[in-house]
C-alpha positions as protocol buffer text, in pm:
chain_id: "A"
residue {
  index: 1
  type: MET
  ca { x: 1 y: -31 z: 8 }
}
residue {
  index: 2
  type: SER
  ca { x: 137 y: 355 z: -95 }
}
residue {
  index: 3
  type: SER
  ca { x: 188 y: 585 z: 172 }
}
residue {
  index: 4
  type: ILE
  ca { x: 275 y: 971 z: 300 }
}
residue {
  index: 5
  type: LYS
  ca { x: 500 y: 1090 z: 568 }
}
residue {
  index: 6
  type: VAL
  ca { x: 562 y: 1426 z: 683 }
}
residue {
  index: 7
  type: VAL
  ca { x: 882 y: 1437 z: 832 }
}
residue {
  index: 8
  type: GLY
  ca { x: 1079 y: 1704 z: 1017 }
}
residue {
  index: 9
  type: ILE
  ca { x: 1427 y: 1691 z: 935 }
}
residue {
  index: 10
  type: GLY
  ca { x: 1555 y: 1904 z: 1234 }
}
residue {
  index: 11
  type: PRO
  ca { x: 1744 y: 2231 z: 1232 }
}
residue {
  index: 12
  type: GLY
  ca { x: 1980 y: 2197 z: 904 }
}
residue {
  index: 13
  type: ASN
  ca { x: 2250 y: 1974 z: 965 }
}
residue {
  index: 14
  type: LEU
  ca { x: 2185 y: 1606 z: 887 }
}
residue {
  index: 15
  type: SER
  ca { x: 2384 y: 1509 z: 1234 }
}
residue {
  index: 16
  type: ASP
  ca { x: 2054 y: 1659 z: 1406 }
}
residue {
  index: 17
  type: MET
  ca { x: 1795 y: 1434 z: 1207 }
}
residue {
  index: 18
  type: THR
  ca { x: 1641 y: 1129 z: 1333 }
}
residue {
  index: 19
  type: GLU
  ca { x: 1772 y: 772 z: 1231 }
}
residue {
  index: 20
  type: ARG
  ca { x: 1368 y: 737 z: 1187 }
}
residue {
  index: 21
  type: ALA
  ca { x: 1346 y: 1024 z: 918 }
}
residue {
  index: 22
  type: LYS
  ca { x: 1662 y: 961 z: 762 }
}
residue {
  index: 23
  type: LEU
  ca { x: 1535 y: 611 z: 711 }
}
residue {
  index: 24
  type: ALA
  ca { x: 1189 y: 713 z: 588 }
}
residue {
  index: 25
  type: ILE
  ca { x: 1379 y: 962 z: 331 }
}
residue {
  index: 26
  type: VAL
  ca { x: 1579 y: 691 z: 205 }
}
residue {
  index: 27
  type: GLU
  ca { x: 1289 y: 430 z: 173 }
}
residue {
  index: 28
  type: ALA
  ca { x: 1090 y: 709 z: 0 }
}
residue {
  index: 29
  type: GLU
  ca { x: 1011 y: 721 z: -390 }
}
residue {
  index: 30
  type: VAL
  ca { x: 924 y: 1075 z: -362 }
}
residue {
  index: 31
  type: ILE
  ca { x: 1016 y: 1366 z: -169 }
}
residue {
  index: 32
  type: VAL
  ca { x: 826 y: 1699 z: -174 }
}
residue {
  index: 33
  type: GLY
  ca { x: 934 y: 2012 z: 32 }
}
residue {
  index: 34
  type: TYR
  ca { x: 1055 y: 2356 z: 24 }
}
residue {
  index: 35
  type: ASN
  ca { x: 1327 y: 2406 z: -207 }
}
residue {
  index: 36
  type: THR
  ca { x: 1569 y: 2531 z: 72 }
}
residue {
  index: 37
  type: TYR
  ca { x: 1519 y: 2225 z: 283 }
}
residue {
  index: 38
  type: ILE
  ca { x: 1516 y: 1998 z: -14 }
}
residue {
  index: 39
  type: LYS
  ca { x: 1881 y: 2093 z: -56 }
}
residue {
  index: 40
  type: LEU
  ca { x: 1965 y: 2069 z: 340 }
}
residue {
  index: 41
  type: ILE
  ca { x: 1880 y: 1667 z: 257 }
}
residue {
  index: 42
  type: GLU
  ca { x: 2034 y: 1636 z: -69 }
}
residue {
  index: 43
  type: PRO
  ca { x: 2309 y: 1379 z: 12 }
}
residue {
  index: 44
  type: LEU
  ca { x: 1999 y: 1149 z: 115 }
}
residue {
  index: 45
  type: ILE
  ca { x: 1830 y: 1216 z: -178 }
}
residue {
  index: 46
  type: TYR
  ca { x: 2006 y: 1016 z: -480 }
}
residue {
  index: 47
  type: ASP
  ca { x: 1796 y: 978 z: -777 }
}
residue {
  index: 48
  type: LYS
  ca { x: 1421 y: 966 z: -595 }
}
residue {
  index: 49
  type: GLN
  ca { x: 1173 y: 1189 z: -768 }
}
residue {
  index: 50
  type: VAL
  ca { x: 1162 y: 1539 z: -627 }
}
residue {
  index: 51
  type: ILE
  ca { x: 870 y: 1794 z: -596 }
}
residue {
  index: 52
  type: GLY
  ca { x: 998 y: 2108 z: -467 }
}
residue {
  index: 53
  type: THR
  ca { x: 827 y: 2468 z: -465 }
}
residue {
  index: 54
  type: GLY
  ca { x: 927 y: 2840 z: -340 }
}
residue {
  index: 55
  type: MET
  ca { x: 782 y: 3002 z: -55 }
}
residue {
  index: 56
  type: MET
  ca { x: 421 y: 3087 z: 3 }
}
residue {
  index: 57
  type: GLN
  ca { x: 328 y: 2737 z: -205 }
}
residue {
  index: 58
  type: GLU
  ca { x: 276 y: 2552 z: 84 }
}
residue {
  index: 59
  type: ILE
  ca { x: -132 y: 2429 z: -43 }
}
residue {
  index: 60
  type: GLU
  ca { x: 27 y: 2323 z: -407 }
}
residue {
  index: 61
  type: ARG
  ca { x: 312 y: 2153 z: -231 }
}
residue {
  index: 62
  type: CYS
  ca { x: 111 y: 1936 z: -60 }
}
residue {
  index: 63
  type: LYS
  ca { x: -153 y: 1901 z: -239 }
}
residue {
  index: 64
  type: ALA
  ca { x: 107 y: 1721 z: -497 }
}
residue {
  index: 65
  type: ALA
  ca { x: 252 y: 1531 z: -254 }
}
residue {
  index: 66
  type: VAL
  ca { x: -111 y: 1363 z: -120 }
}
residue {
  index: 67
  type: GLU
  ca { x: -183 y: 1295 z: -512 }
}
residue {
  index: 68
  type: ALA
  ca { x: 137 y: 1117 z: -560 }
}
residue {
  index: 69
  type: SER
  ca { x: 99 y: 928 z: -268 }
}
residue {
  index: 70
  type: LEU
  ca { x: -244 y: 762 z: -369 }
}
residue {
  index: 71
  type: THR
  ca { x: 12 y: 538 z: -562 }
}
residue {
  index: 72
  type: LYS
  ca { x: 371 y: 598 z: -439 }
}
residue {
  index: 73
  type: ASN
  ca { x: 568 y: 590 z: -129 }
}
residue {
  index: 74
  type: VAL
  ca { x: 569 y: 997 z: -47 }
}
residue {
  index: 75
  type: VAL
  ca { x: 786 y: 1205 z: 242 }
}
residue {
  index: 76
  type: VAL
  ca { x: 705 y: 1565 z: 231 }
}
residue {
  index: 77
  type: VAL
  ca { x: 974 y: 1705 z: 448 }
}
residue {
  index: 78
  type: SER
  ca { x: 940 y: 1997 z: 657 }
}
residue {
  index: 79
  type: SER
  ca { x: 1268 y: 2192 z: 881 }
}
residue {
  index: 80
  type: GLY
  ca { x: 1245 y: 2114 z: 1231 }
}
residue {
  index: 81
  type: ASP
  ca { x: 961 y: 1921 z: 1366 }
}
residue {
  index: 82
  type: ALA
  ca { x: 658 y: 1868 z: 1092 }
}
residue {
  index: 83
  type: GLY
  ca { x: 425 y: 1971 z: 1331 }
}
residue {
  index: 84
  type: VAL
  ca { x: 578 y: 2273 z: 1472 }
}
residue {
  index: 85
  type: TYR
  ca { x: 455 y: 2537 z: 1249 }
}
residue {
  index: 86
  type: GLY
  ca { x: 528 y: 2268 z: 936 }
}
residue {
  index: 87
  type: MET
  ca { x: 334 y: 2048 z: 701 }
}
residue {
  index: 88
  type: ALA
  ca { x: 219 y: 1778 z: 921 }
}
residue {
  index: 89
  type: GLY
  ca { x: -147 y: 1952 z: 973 }
}
residue {
  index: 90
  type: LEU
  ca { x: -212 y: 2082 z: 621 }
}
residue {
  index: 91
  type: VAL
  ca { x: -118 y: 1717 z: 475 }
}
residue {
  index: 92
  type: LEU
  ca { x: -348 y: 1566 z: 732 }
}
residue {
  index: 93
  type: GLU
  ca { x: -658 y: 1769 z: 642 }
}
residue {
  index: 94
  type: MET
  ca { x: -582 y: 1658 z: 315 }
}
residue {
  index: 95
  type: ILE
  ca { x: -554 y: 1310 z: 349 }
}
residue {
  index: 96
  type: LEU
  ca { x: -885 y: 1293 z: 594 }
}
residue {
  index: 97
  type: ASN
  ca { x: -1090 y: 1449 z: 312 }
}
residue {
  index: 98
  type: ILE
  ca { x: -1011 y: 1108 z: 101 }
}
residue {
  index: 99
  type: PRO
  ca { x: -1219 y: 806 z: 120 }
}
residue {
  index: 100
  type: HIS
  ca { x: -1103 y: 553 z: 352 }
}
residue {
  index: 101
  type: GLU
  ca { x: -1061 y: 322 z: 114 }
}
residue {
  index: 102
  type: LEU
  ca { x: -834 y: 548 z: -131 }
}
residue {
  index: 103
  type: ARG
  ca { x: -616 y: 679 z: 168 }
}
residue {
  index: 104
  type: PRO
  ca { x: -283 y: 602 z: 206 }
}
residue {
  index: 105
  type: ASN
  ca { x: -87 y: 513 z: 491 }
}
residue {
  index: 106
  type: PHE
  ca { x: -29 y: 837 z: 677 }
}
residue {
  index: 107
  type: GLU
  ca { x: 247 y: 912 z: 927 }
}
residue {
  index: 108
  type: VAL
  ca { x: 433 y: 1179 z: 1097 }
}
residue {
  index: 109
  type: ILE
  ca { x: 774 y: 1160 z: 1236 }
}
residue {
  index: 110
  type: ALA
  ca { x: 887 y: 1398 z: 1474 }
}
residue {
  index: 111
  type: GLY
  ca { x: 1232 y: 1601 z: 1446 }
}
residue {
  index: 112
  type: VAL
  ca { x: 1441 y: 1840 z: 1653 }
}
residue {
  index: 113
  type: SER
  ca { x: 1264 y: 2183 z: 1624 }
}
residue {
  index: 114
  type: ALA
  ca { x: 1429 y: 2514 z: 1589 }
}
residue {
  index: 115
  type: VAL
  ca { x: 1365 y: 2608 z: 1973 }
}
residue {
  index: 116
  type: ASN
  ca { x: 1502 y: 2338 z: 2101 }
}
residue {
  index: 117
  type: ALA
  ca { x: 1845 y: 2324 z: 1866 }
}
residue {
  index: 118
  type: ALA
  ca { x: 1846 y: 2745 z: 1972 }
}
residue {
  index: 119
  type: ALA
  ca { x: 1743 y: 2640 z: 2324 }
}
residue {
  index: 120
  type: SER
  ca { x: 2023 y: 2420 z: 2321 }
}
residue {
  index: 121
  type: ILE
  ca { x: 2284 y: 2702 z: 2200 }
}
residue {
  index: 122
  type: LEU
  ca { x: 2171 y: 2947 z: 2472 }
}
residue {
  index: 123
  type: GLY
  ca { x: 2202 y: 2701 z: 2774 }
}
residue {
  index: 124
  type: ALA
  ca { x: 1903 y: 2572 z: 2920 }
}
residue {
  index: 125
  type: PRO
  ca { x: 1650 y: 2906 z: 2915 }
}
residue {
  index: 126
  type: LEU
  ca { x: 1349 y: 2638 z: 2866 }
}
residue {
  index: 127
  type: MET
  ca { x: 1387 y: 2452 z: 3185 }
}
residue {
  index: 128
  type: HIS
  ca { x: 1064 y: 2579 z: 3302 }
}
residue {
  index: 129
  type: ASP
  ca { x: 710 y: 2699 z: 3122 }
}
residue {
  index: 130
  type: PHE
  ca { x: 709 y: 2845 z: 2786 }
}
residue {
  index: 131
  type: ALA
  ca { x: 509 y: 2931 z: 2531 }
}
residue {
  index: 132
  type: VAL
  ca { x: 605 y: 2952 z: 2158 }
}
residue {
  index: 133
  type: ILE
  ca { x: 480 y: 3235 z: 1956 }
}
residue {
  index: 134
  type: SER
  ca { x: 496 y: 3296 z: 1584 }
}
residue {
  index: 135
  type: LEU
  ca { x: 547 y: 3659 z: 1451 }
}
residue {
  index: 136
  type: SER
  ca { x: 458 y: 3602 z: 1113 }
}
residue {
  index: 137
  type: ASP
  ca { x: 87 y: 3777 z: 1054 }
}
residue {
  index: 138
  type: LEU
  ca { x: 42 y: 3584 z: 658 }
}
residue {
  index: 139
  type: LEU
  ca { x: -255 y: 3320 z: 819 }
}
residue {
  index: 140
  type: THR
  ca { x: -291 y: 3507 z: 1205 }
}
residue {
  index: 141
  type: SER
  ca { x: -411 y: 3877 z: 1248 }
}
residue {
  index: 142
  type: TRP
  ca { x: -150 y: 4109 z: 1421 }
}
residue {
  index: 143
  type: ASN
  ca { x: -412 y: 4211 z: 1678 }
}
residue {
  index: 144
  type: LEU
  ca { x: -399 y: 3860 z: 1801 }
}
residue {
  index: 145
  type: ILE
  ca { x: -78 y: 3780 z: 1776 }
}
residue {
  index: 146
  type: LYS
  ca { x: -32 y: 4095 z: 2043 }
}
residue {
  index: 147
  type: LYS
  ca { x: -292 y: 3948 z: 2250 }
}
residue {
  index: 148
  type: ARG
  ca { x: -95 y: 3632 z: 2290 }
}
residue {
  index: 149
  type: ILE
  ca { x: 216 y: 3772 z: 2365 }
}
residue {
  index: 150
  type: GLU
  ca { x: 66 y: 4000 z: 2611 }
}
residue {
  index: 151
  type: CYS
  ca { x: -95 y: 3688 z: 2778 }
}
residue {
  index: 152
  type: ALA
  ca { x: 210 y: 3481 z: 2788 }
}
residue {
  index: 153
  type: ALA
  ca { x: 390 y: 3796 z: 2940 }
}
residue {
  index: 154
  type: GLN
  ca { x: 128 y: 3840 z: 3189 }
}
residue {
  index: 155
  type: GLY
  ca { x: 160 y: 3476 z: 3268 }
}
residue {
  index: 156
  type: ASP
  ca { x: 578 y: 3481 z: 3310 }
}
residue {
  index: 157
  type: PHE
  ca { x: 621 y: 3232 z: 3010 }
}
residue {
  index: 158
  type: VAL
  ca { x: 948 y: 3224 z: 2904 }
}
residue {
  index: 159
  type: ILE
  ca { x: 865 y: 3321 z: 2541 }
}
residue {
  index: 160
  type: ALA
  ca { x: 1015 y: 3162 z: 2224 }
}
residue {
  index: 161
  type: ILE
  ca { x: 968 y: 3357 z: 1913 }
}
residue {
  index: 162
  type: TYR
  ca { x: 931 y: 3228 z: 1560 }
}
residue {
  index: 163
  type: ASN
  ca { x: 987 y: 3450 z: 1251 }
}
residue {
  index: 164
  type: PRO
  ca { x: 1074 y: 3753 z: 1447 }
}
residue {
  index: 165
  type: LYS
  ca { x: 1139 y: 3987 z: 1156 }
}
residue {
  index: 166
  type: SER
  ca { x: 1107 y: 4021 z: 795 }
}
residue {
  index: 167
  type: ARG
  ca { x: 1231 y: 4268 z: 542 }
}
residue {
  index: 168
  type: LYS
  ca { x: 811 y: 4383 z: 541 }
}
residue {
  index: 169
  type: ARG
  ca { x: 743 y: 4332 z: 920 }
}
residue {
  index: 170
  type: THR
  ca { x: 1035 y: 4543 z: 1053 }
}
residue {
  index: 171
  type: GLU
  ca { x: 864 y: 4705 z: 1356 }
}
residue {
  index: 172
  type: ASN
  ca { x: 650 y: 4417 z: 1486 }
}
residue {
  index: 173
  type: ILE
  ca { x: 963 y: 4273 z: 1709 }
}
residue {
  index: 174
  type: VAL
  ca { x: 968 y: 4625 z: 1877 }
}
residue {
  index: 175
  type: GLU
  ca { x: 627 y: 4637 z: 1980 }
}
residue {
  index: 176
  type: VAL
  ca { x: 634 y: 4260 z: 2102 }
}
residue {
  index: 177
  type: GLN
  ca { x: 949 y: 4430 z: 2329 }
}
residue {
  index: 178
  type: GLN
  ca { x: 704 y: 4710 z: 2446 }
}
residue {
  index: 179
  type: ILE
  ca { x: 445 y: 4468 z: 2552 }
}
residue {
  index: 180
  type: ILE
  ca { x: 654 y: 4252 z: 2742 }
}
residue {
  index: 181
  type: LEU
  ca { x: 841 y: 4519 z: 2899 }
}
residue {
  index: 182
  type: LYS
  ca { x: 549 y: 4645 z: 3053 }
}
residue {
  index: 183
  type: TYR
  ca { x: 549 y: 4320 z: 3258 }
}
residue {
  index: 184
  type: ARG
  ca { x: 913 y: 4237 z: 3295 }
}
residue {
  index: 185
  type: ASP
  ca { x: 1215 y: 4396 z: 3394 }
}
residue {
  index: 186
  type: LYS
  ca { x: 1428 y: 4555 z: 3140 }
}
residue {
  index: 187
  type: ASN
  ca { x: 1735 y: 4362 z: 3234 }
}
residue {
  index: 188
  type: THR
  ca { x: 1559 y: 4035 z: 3179 }
}
residue {
  index: 189
  type: PRO
  ca { x: 1760 y: 3785 z: 2910 }
}
residue {
  index: 190
  type: VAL
  ca { x: 1700 y: 3732 z: 2582 }
}
residue {
  index: 191
  type: GLY
  ca { x: 1902 y: 3520 z: 2342 }
}
residue {
  index: 192
  type: ILE
  ca { x: 1898 y: 3520 z: 1992 }
}
residue {
  index: 193
  type: VAL
  ca { x: 2018 y: 3238 z: 1783 }
}
residue {
  index: 194
  type: THR
  ca { x: 2047 y: 3239 z: 1370 }
}
residue {
  index: 195
  type: GLY
  ca { x: 2079 y: 2966 z: 1164 }
}
residue {
  index: 196
  type: ALA
  ca { x: 2074 y: 2696 z: 1413 }
}
residue {
  index: 197
  type: SER
  ca { x: 2258 y: 2418 z: 1354 }
}
residue {
  index: 198
  type: ARG
  ca { x: 2350 y: 2553 z: 1018 }
}
residue {
  index: 199
  type: ASP
  ca { x: 2704 y: 2698 z: 881 }
}
residue {
  index: 200
  type: ASN
  ca { x: 2652 y: 3070 z: 941 }
}
residue {
  index: 201
  type: GLU
  ca { x: 2521 y: 2982 z: 1317 }
}
residue {
  index: 202
  type: SER
  ca { x: 2544 y: 3248 z: 1578 }
}
residue {
  index: 203
  type: LYS
  ca { x: 2441 y: 3343 z: 1931 }
}
residue {
  index: 204
  type: ILE
  ca { x: 2344 y: 3665 z: 2106 }
}
residue {
  index: 205
  type: ILE
  ca { x: 2260 y: 3735 z: 2457 }
}
residue {
  index: 206
  type: SER
  ca { x: 2140 y: 4086 z: 2534 }
}
residue {
  index: 207
  type: THR
  ca { x: 1870 y: 4200 z: 2729 }
}
residue {
  index: 208
  type: LEU
  ca { x: 1504 y: 4273 z: 2706 }
}
residue {
  index: 209
  type: GLU
  ca { x: 1575 y: 4660 z: 2685 }
}
residue {
  index: 210
  type: LYS
  ca { x: 1831 y: 4632 z: 2411 }
}
residue {
  index: 211
  type: PHE
  ca { x: 1756 y: 4299 z: 2192 }
}
residue {
  index: 212
  type: THR
  ca { x: 1603 y: 4493 z: 1893 }
}
residue {
  index: 213
  type: ASP
  ca { x: 1928 y: 4669 z: 1852 }
}
residue {
  index: 214
  type: GLU
  ca { x: 2098 y: 4326 z: 1747 }
}
residue {
  index: 215
  type: GLU
  ca { x: 2057 y: 4182 z: 1423 }
}
residue {
  index: 216
  type: ILE
  ca { x: 1757 y: 3973 z: 1372 }
}
residue {
  index: 217
  type: ASN
  ca { x: 1595 y: 3817 z: 1048 }
}
residue {
  index: 218
  type: MET
  ca { x: 1368 y: 3535 z: 960 }
}
residue {
  index: 219
  type: PHE
  ca { x: 1636 y: 3305 z: 1031 }
}
residue {
  index: 220
  type: SER
  ca { x: 1639 y: 3398 z: 1382 }
}
residue {
  index: 221
  type: LEU
  ca { x: 1471 y: 3255 z: 1698 }
}
residue {
  index: 222
  type: VAL
  ca { x: 1448 y: 3463 z: 1967 }
}
residue {
  index: 223
  type: ILE
  ca { x: 1402 y: 3326 z: 2348 }
}
residue {
  index: 224
  type: ILE
  ca { x: 1256 y: 3615 z: 2641 }
}
residue {
  index: 225
  type: GLY
  ca { x: 1368 y: 3498 z: 2952 }
}
residue {
  index: 226
  type: ASN
  ca { x: 1106 y: 3486 z: 3223 }
}
residue {
  index: 227
  type: SER
  ca { x: 1164 y: 3665 z: 3586 }
}
residue {
  index: 228
  type: GLN
  ca { x: 1343 y: 3382 z: 3723 }
}
residue {
  index: 229
  type: THR
  ca { x: 1565 y: 3367 z: 3382 }
}
residue {
  index: 230
  type: TYR
  ca { x: 1959 y: 3520 z: 3451 }
}
residue {
  index: 231
  type: VAL
  ca { x: 2293 y: 3458 z: 3249 }
}
residue {
  index: 232
  type: LYS
  ca { x: 2623 y: 3312 z: 3345 }
}
residue {
  index: 233
  type: GLU
  ca { x: 2930 y: 3309 z: 3165 }
}
residue {
  index: 234
  type: ASN
  ca { x: 2740 y: 3362 z: 2848 }
}
residue {
  index: 235
  type: TYR
  ca { x: 2476 y: 3073 z: 2921 }
}
residue {
  index: 236
  type: MET
  ca { x: 2113 y: 3154 z: 2979 }
}
residue {
  index: 237
  type: ILE
  ca { x: 1943 y: 2959 z: 3259 }
}
residue {
  index: 238
  type: THR
  ca { x: 1598 y: 2925 z: 3369 }
}
residue {
  index: 239
  type: PRO
  ca { x: 1603 y: 2737 z: 3703 }
}
residue {
  index: 240
  type: ARG
  ca { x: 1322 y: 2491 z: 3763 }
}
residue {
  index: 241
  type: GLY
  ca { x: 1351 y: 2526 z: 4104 }
}
residue {
  index: 242
  type: TYR
  ca { x: 1556 y: 2261 z: 4226 }
}
residue {
  index: 243
  type: LYS
  ca { x: 1766 y: 2365 z: 4561 }
}
residue {
  index: 244
  type: ILE
  ca { x: 2157 y: 2329 z: 4494 }
}
């Protein structure tokens, strides 16, 4: 029976990909994904059929993958974890619209998400409760995003921010900063990791007051500490509460 697997390939380095994910890619007949992610796994693709598309073509990409999966074994790749801002949800919605007798086997294979990779580079900033929020307003209204930021700030969650800044969205991260400053000290630690697990990886630890002065782009992940987060020897730590 044919199948479709949605695979998280990790943050960018093949060594950060799970063995289960690698095996799924090697065994697939068709690989589908965003062109940038396809390039990250080229050593595993060999002579397979590849369906690659550019940015903003997620629906077309998933439709092509589902159609191919009716007769072949297909893998749809997402960076990080396919269930965290990835393609798992969209593919599953499409699969569930197919009559039971025609459906291919469906499976999601977890991967190391960008937030996990960034946190490991910063030290241990996610040791207590945290919220993950994307600043992309393409599918979610900016007012709702701001409400989520405000609620997370009020609740003293560590806040991990995906898609913090783009060429069009240059001031949204500043609005986020101002919202959180209403509830947290200006010296609250903020970590910025760009290109986690890739060749251009960089790490900056700043403060809530000053972090927007740093270089931040769509390849960055920003982690804003809670009221207990501190920095020691260039590591960002959010204590769990153990007595040492």
